[in-house]
mmCIF file of C-alpha atoms in Angstrom:
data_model
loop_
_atom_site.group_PDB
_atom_site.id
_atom_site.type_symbol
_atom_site.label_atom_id
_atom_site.label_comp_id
_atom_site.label_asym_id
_atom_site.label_seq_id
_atom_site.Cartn_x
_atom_site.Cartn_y
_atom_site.Cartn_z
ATOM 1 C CA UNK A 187 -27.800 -72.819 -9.653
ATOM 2 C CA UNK A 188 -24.495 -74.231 -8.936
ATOM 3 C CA UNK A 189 -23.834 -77.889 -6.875
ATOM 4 C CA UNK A 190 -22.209 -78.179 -3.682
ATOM 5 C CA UNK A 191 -20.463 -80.991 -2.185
ATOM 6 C CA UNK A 192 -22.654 -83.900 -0.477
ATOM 7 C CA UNK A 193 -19.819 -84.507 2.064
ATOM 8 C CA UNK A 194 -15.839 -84.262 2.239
ATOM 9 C CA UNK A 195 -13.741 -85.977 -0.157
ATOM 10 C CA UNK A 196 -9.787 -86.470 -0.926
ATOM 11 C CA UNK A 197 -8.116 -87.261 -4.131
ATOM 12 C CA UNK A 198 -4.173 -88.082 -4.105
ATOM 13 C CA UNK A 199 -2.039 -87.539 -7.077
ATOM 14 C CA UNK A 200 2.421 -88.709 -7.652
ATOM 15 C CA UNK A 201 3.487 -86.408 -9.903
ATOM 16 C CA UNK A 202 7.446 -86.604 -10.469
ATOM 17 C CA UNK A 203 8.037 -87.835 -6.603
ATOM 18 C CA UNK A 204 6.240 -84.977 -5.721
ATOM 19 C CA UNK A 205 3.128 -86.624 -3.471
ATOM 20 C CA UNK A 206 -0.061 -83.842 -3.521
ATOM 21 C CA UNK A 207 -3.533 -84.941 -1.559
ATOM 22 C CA UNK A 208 -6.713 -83.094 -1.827
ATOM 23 C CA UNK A 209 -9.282 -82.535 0.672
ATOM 24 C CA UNK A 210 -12.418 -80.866 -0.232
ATOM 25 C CA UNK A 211 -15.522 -80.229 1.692
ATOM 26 C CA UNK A 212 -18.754 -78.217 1.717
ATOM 27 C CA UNK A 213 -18.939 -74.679 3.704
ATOM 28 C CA UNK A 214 -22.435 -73.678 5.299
ATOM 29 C CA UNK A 215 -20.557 -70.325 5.641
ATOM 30 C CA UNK A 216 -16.882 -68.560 4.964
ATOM 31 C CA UNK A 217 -15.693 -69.174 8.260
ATOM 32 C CA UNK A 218 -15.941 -73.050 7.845
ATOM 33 C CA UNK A 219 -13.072 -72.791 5.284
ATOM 34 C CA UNK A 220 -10.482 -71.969 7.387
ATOM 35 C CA UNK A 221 -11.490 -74.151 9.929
ATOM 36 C CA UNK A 222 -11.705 -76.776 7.819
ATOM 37 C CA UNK A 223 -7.790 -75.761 6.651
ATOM 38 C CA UNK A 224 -6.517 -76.240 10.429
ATOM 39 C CA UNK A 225 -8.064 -79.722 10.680
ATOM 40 C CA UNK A 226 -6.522 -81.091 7.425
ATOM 41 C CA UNK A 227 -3.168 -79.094 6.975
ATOM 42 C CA UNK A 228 -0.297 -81.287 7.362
ATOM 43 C CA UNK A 229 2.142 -79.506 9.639
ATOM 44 C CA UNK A 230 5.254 -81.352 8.459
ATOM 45 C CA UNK A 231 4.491 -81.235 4.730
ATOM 46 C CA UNK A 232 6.033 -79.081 2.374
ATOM 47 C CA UNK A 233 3.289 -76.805 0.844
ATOM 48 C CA UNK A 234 -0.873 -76.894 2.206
ATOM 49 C CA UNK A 235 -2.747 -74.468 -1.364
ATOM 50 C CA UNK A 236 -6.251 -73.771 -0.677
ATOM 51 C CA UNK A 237 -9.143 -72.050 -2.388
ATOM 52 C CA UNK A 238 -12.874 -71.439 -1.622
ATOM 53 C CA UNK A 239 -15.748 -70.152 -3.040
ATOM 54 C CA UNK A 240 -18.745 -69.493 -0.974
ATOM 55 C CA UNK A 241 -21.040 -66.977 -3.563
ATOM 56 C CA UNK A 242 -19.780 -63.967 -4.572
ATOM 57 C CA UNK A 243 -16.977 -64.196 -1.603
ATOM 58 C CA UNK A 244 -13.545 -66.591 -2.565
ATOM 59 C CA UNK A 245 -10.217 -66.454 -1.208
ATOM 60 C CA UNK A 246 -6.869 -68.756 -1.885
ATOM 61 C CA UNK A 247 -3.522 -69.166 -0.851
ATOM 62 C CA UNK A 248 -0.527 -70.155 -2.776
ATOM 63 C CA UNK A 249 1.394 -71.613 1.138
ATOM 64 C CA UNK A 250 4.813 -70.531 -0.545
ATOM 65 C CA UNK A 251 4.685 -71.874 -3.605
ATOM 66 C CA UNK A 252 4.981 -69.305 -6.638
ATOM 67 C CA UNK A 253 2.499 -66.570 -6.498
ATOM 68 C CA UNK A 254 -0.337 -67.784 -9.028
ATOM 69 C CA UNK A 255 0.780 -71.634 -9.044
ATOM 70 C CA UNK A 256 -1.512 -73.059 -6.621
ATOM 71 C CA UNK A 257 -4.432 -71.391 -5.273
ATOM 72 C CA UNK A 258 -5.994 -69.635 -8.132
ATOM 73 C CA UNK A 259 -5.730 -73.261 -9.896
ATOM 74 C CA UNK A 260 -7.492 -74.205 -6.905
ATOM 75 C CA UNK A 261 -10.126 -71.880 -7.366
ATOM 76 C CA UNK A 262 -10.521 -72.273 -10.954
ATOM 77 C CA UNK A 263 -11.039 -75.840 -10.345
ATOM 78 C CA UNK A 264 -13.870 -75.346 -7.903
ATOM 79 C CA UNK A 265 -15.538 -73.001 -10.538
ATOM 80 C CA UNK A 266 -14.549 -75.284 -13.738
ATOM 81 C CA UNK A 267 -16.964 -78.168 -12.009
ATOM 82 C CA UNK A 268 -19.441 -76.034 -11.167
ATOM 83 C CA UNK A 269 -18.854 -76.032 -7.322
ATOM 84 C CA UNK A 270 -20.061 -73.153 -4.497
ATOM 85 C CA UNK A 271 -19.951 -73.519 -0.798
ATOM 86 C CA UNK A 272 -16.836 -75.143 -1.093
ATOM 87 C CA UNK A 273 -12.997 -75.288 0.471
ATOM 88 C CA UNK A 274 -10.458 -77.173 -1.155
ATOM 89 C CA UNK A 275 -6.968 -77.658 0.511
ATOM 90 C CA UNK A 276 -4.187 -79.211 -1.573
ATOM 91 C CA UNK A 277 -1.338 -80.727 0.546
ATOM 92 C CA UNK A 278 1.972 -81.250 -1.054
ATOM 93 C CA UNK A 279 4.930 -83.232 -0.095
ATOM 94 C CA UNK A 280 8.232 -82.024 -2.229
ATOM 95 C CA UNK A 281 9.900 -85.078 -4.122
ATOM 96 C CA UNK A 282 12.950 -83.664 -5.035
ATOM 97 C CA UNK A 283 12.083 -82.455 -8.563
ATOM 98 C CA UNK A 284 11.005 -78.862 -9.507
ATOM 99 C CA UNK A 285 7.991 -78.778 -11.382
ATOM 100 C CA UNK A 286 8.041 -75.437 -12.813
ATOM 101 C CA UNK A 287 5.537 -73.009 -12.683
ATOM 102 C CA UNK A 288 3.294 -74.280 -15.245
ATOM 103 C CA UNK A 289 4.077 -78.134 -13.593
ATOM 104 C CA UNK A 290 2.370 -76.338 -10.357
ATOM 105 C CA UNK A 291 -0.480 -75.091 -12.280
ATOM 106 C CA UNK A 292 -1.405 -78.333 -14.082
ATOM 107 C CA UNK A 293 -0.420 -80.635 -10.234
ATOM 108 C CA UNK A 294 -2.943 -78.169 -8.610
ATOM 109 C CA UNK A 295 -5.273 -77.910 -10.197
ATOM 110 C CA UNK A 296 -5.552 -80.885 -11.726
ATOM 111 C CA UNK A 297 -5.276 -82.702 -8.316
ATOM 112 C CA UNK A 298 -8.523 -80.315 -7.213
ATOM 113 C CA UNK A 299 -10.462 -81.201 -10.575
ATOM 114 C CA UNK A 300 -9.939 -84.026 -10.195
ATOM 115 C CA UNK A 301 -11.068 -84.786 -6.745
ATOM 116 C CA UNK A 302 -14.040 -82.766 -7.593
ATOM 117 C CA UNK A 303 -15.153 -84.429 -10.771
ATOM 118 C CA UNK A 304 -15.455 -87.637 -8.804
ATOM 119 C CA UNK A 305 -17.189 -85.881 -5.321
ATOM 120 C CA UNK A 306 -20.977 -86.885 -5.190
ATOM 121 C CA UNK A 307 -22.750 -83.154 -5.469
ATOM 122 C CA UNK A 308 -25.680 -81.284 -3.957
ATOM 123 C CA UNK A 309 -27.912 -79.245 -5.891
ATOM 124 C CA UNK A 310 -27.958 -75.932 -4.370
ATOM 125 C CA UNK A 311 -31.966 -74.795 -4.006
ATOM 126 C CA UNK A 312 -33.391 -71.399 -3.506
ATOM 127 C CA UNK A 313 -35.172 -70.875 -0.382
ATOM 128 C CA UNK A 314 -37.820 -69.389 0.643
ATOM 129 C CA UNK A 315 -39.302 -68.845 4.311
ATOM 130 C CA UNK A 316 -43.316 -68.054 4.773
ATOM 131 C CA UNK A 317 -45.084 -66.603 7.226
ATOM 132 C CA UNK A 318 -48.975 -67.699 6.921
ATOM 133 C CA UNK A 319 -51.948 -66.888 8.647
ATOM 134 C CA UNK A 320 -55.087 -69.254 8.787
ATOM 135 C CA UNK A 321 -57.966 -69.508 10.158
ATOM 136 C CA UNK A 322 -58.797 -72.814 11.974
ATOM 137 C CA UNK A 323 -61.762 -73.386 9.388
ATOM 138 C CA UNK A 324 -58.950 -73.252 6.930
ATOM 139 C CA UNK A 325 -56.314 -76.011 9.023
ATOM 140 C CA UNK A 326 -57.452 -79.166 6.536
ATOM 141 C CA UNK A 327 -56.771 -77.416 3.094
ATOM 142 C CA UNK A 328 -53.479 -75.789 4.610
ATOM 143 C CA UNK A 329 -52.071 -78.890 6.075
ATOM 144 C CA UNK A 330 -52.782 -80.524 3.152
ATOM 145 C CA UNK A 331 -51.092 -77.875 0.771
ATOM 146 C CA UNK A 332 -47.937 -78.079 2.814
ATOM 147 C CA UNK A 333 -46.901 -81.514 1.839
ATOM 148 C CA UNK A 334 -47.748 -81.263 -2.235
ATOM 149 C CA UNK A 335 -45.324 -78.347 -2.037
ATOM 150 C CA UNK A 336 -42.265 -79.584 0.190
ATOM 151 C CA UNK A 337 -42.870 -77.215 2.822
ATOM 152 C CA UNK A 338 -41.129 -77.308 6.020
ATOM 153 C CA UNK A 339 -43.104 -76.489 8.787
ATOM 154 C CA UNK A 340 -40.240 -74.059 11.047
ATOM 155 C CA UNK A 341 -42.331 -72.857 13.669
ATOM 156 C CA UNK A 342 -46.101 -72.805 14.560
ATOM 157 C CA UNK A 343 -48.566 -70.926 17.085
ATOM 158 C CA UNK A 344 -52.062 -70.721 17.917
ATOM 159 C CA UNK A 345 -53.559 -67.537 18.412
ATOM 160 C CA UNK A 346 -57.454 -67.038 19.443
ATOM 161 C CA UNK A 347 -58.694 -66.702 15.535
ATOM 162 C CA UNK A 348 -56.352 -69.936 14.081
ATOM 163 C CA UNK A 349 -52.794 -70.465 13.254
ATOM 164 C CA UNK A 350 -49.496 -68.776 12.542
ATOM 165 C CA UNK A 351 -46.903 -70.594 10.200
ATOM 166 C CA UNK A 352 -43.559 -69.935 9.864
ATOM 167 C CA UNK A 353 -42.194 -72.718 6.604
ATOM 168 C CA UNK A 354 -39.954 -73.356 4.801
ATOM 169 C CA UNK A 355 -39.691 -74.187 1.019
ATOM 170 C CA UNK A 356 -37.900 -74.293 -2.647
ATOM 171 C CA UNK A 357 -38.733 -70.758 -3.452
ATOM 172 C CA UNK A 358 -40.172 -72.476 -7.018
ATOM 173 C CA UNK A 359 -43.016 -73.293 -5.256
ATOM 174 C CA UNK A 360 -44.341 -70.614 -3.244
ATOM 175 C CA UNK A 361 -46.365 -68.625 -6.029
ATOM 176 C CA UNK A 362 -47.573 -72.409 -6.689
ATOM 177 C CA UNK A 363 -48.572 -72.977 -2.888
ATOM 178 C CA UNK A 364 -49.985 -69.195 -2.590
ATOM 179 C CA UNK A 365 -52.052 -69.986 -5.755
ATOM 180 C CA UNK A 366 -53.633 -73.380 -4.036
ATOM 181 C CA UNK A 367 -53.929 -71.540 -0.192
ATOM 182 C CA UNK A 368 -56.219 -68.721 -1.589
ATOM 183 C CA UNK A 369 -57.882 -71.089 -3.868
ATOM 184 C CA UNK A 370 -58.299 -73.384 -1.084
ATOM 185 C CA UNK A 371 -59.526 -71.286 1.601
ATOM 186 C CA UNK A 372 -60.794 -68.297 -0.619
ATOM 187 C CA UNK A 373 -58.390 -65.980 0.307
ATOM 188 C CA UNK A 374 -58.543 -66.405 3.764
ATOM 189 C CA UNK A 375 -54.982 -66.384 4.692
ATOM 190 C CA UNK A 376 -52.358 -64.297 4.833
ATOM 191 C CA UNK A 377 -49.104 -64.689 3.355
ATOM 192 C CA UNK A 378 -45.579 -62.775 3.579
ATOM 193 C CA UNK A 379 -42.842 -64.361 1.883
ATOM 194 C CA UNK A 380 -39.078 -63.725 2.097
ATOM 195 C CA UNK A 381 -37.096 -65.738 -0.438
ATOM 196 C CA UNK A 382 -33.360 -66.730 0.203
ATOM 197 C CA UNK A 383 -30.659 -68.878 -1.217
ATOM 198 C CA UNK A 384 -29.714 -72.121 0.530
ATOM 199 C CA UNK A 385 -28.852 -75.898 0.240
ATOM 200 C CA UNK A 386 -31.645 -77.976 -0.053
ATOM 201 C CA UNK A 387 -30.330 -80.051 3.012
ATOM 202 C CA UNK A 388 -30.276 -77.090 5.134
#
């Protein structure tokens, strides 16, 4: 799976008097991009390009500058390094020299690769979410389980026969931790599993 960013970075780049910044940050969902674009656009400068990708859903925006110049660079930038759950806003301040529209292109998205390339990443990690059932003859094997499989613990309650668990894991290890709970507690428990994707920091 791809990487998304560990936390928001900038990059700045002169290119012929013409001053372009870039801000990038990691989305936890599509609306987050454009918020993100009203906290770092710069009012006063002369262009503010963005470009996210969050999945299968993207969007960018060339801000006036030639249609095709600036935020599909953008994007392809984001997917050259590999990046989802990410907004990237390029801010430019006009020197006094025309770049052209290949100039644009190359200050762009370069500028975006750029700050990218050096932006510490975040492996993205499919989740899963568990419900299990236990008996309380079968709390010592489970609890033990949890931990050798990086299971989150989300929610828990006690009924009259034992325990209901709602957890949270990488979804590589739930066949792994279904494998050890009916091993462990001879098929005792029951298990209903629901896998979706989602950071590992989540």
């Amino acid at each position: 799976m791809p990487d998304t960013l560990a936390t928001t970075v900038s990059h700045s780049l002169d290119i012929k008097h013409s001053r372009f910044i870039a801000h990038a940050t990691p989305i936890p969902h599509v609306a987050a991009a454009l918020e993100f674009l009203q906290q770092v656009a710069v009012l006063d400068a002369t262009h503010n390009c963005w470009a996210y990708r969050y999945g299968n859903d993207y969007r960018s925006s060339d801000d006036g500058e030639p249609a095709g110049t600036a935020g599909r660079p953008i994007l392809a930038a984001i997917d050259g390094q590999g990046f989802d759950r990410v907004m990237v806003v390029v801010t430019r301040w006009y020197g006094g020299i025309k770049l052209g529209a290949g100039g644009l292109v190359r200050a762009y998205g370069g500028t975006a690769a750029e700050c990218l390339r050096v932006a510490p990443r975040l492996p993205l990690i499919a989740m899963a979410e568990l419900d299990v059932h236990a008996g309380f003859e079968d709390l010592g094997p489970l609890h033990a389980a949890l931990g050798a499989h990086l299971a989150e613990k989300v929610g828990e309650a006690f009924t009259a026969d034992g325990v209901n668990l709602h957890l949270r894991l990488p979804a590589d290890q739930v066949e792994l931790l279904k494998n050890r709970l009916r091993d462990a507690t001879r098929d005792r428990v029951r298990i209903e599993s629901r896998i979706e994707p989602g950071p590992s920091n989540d």
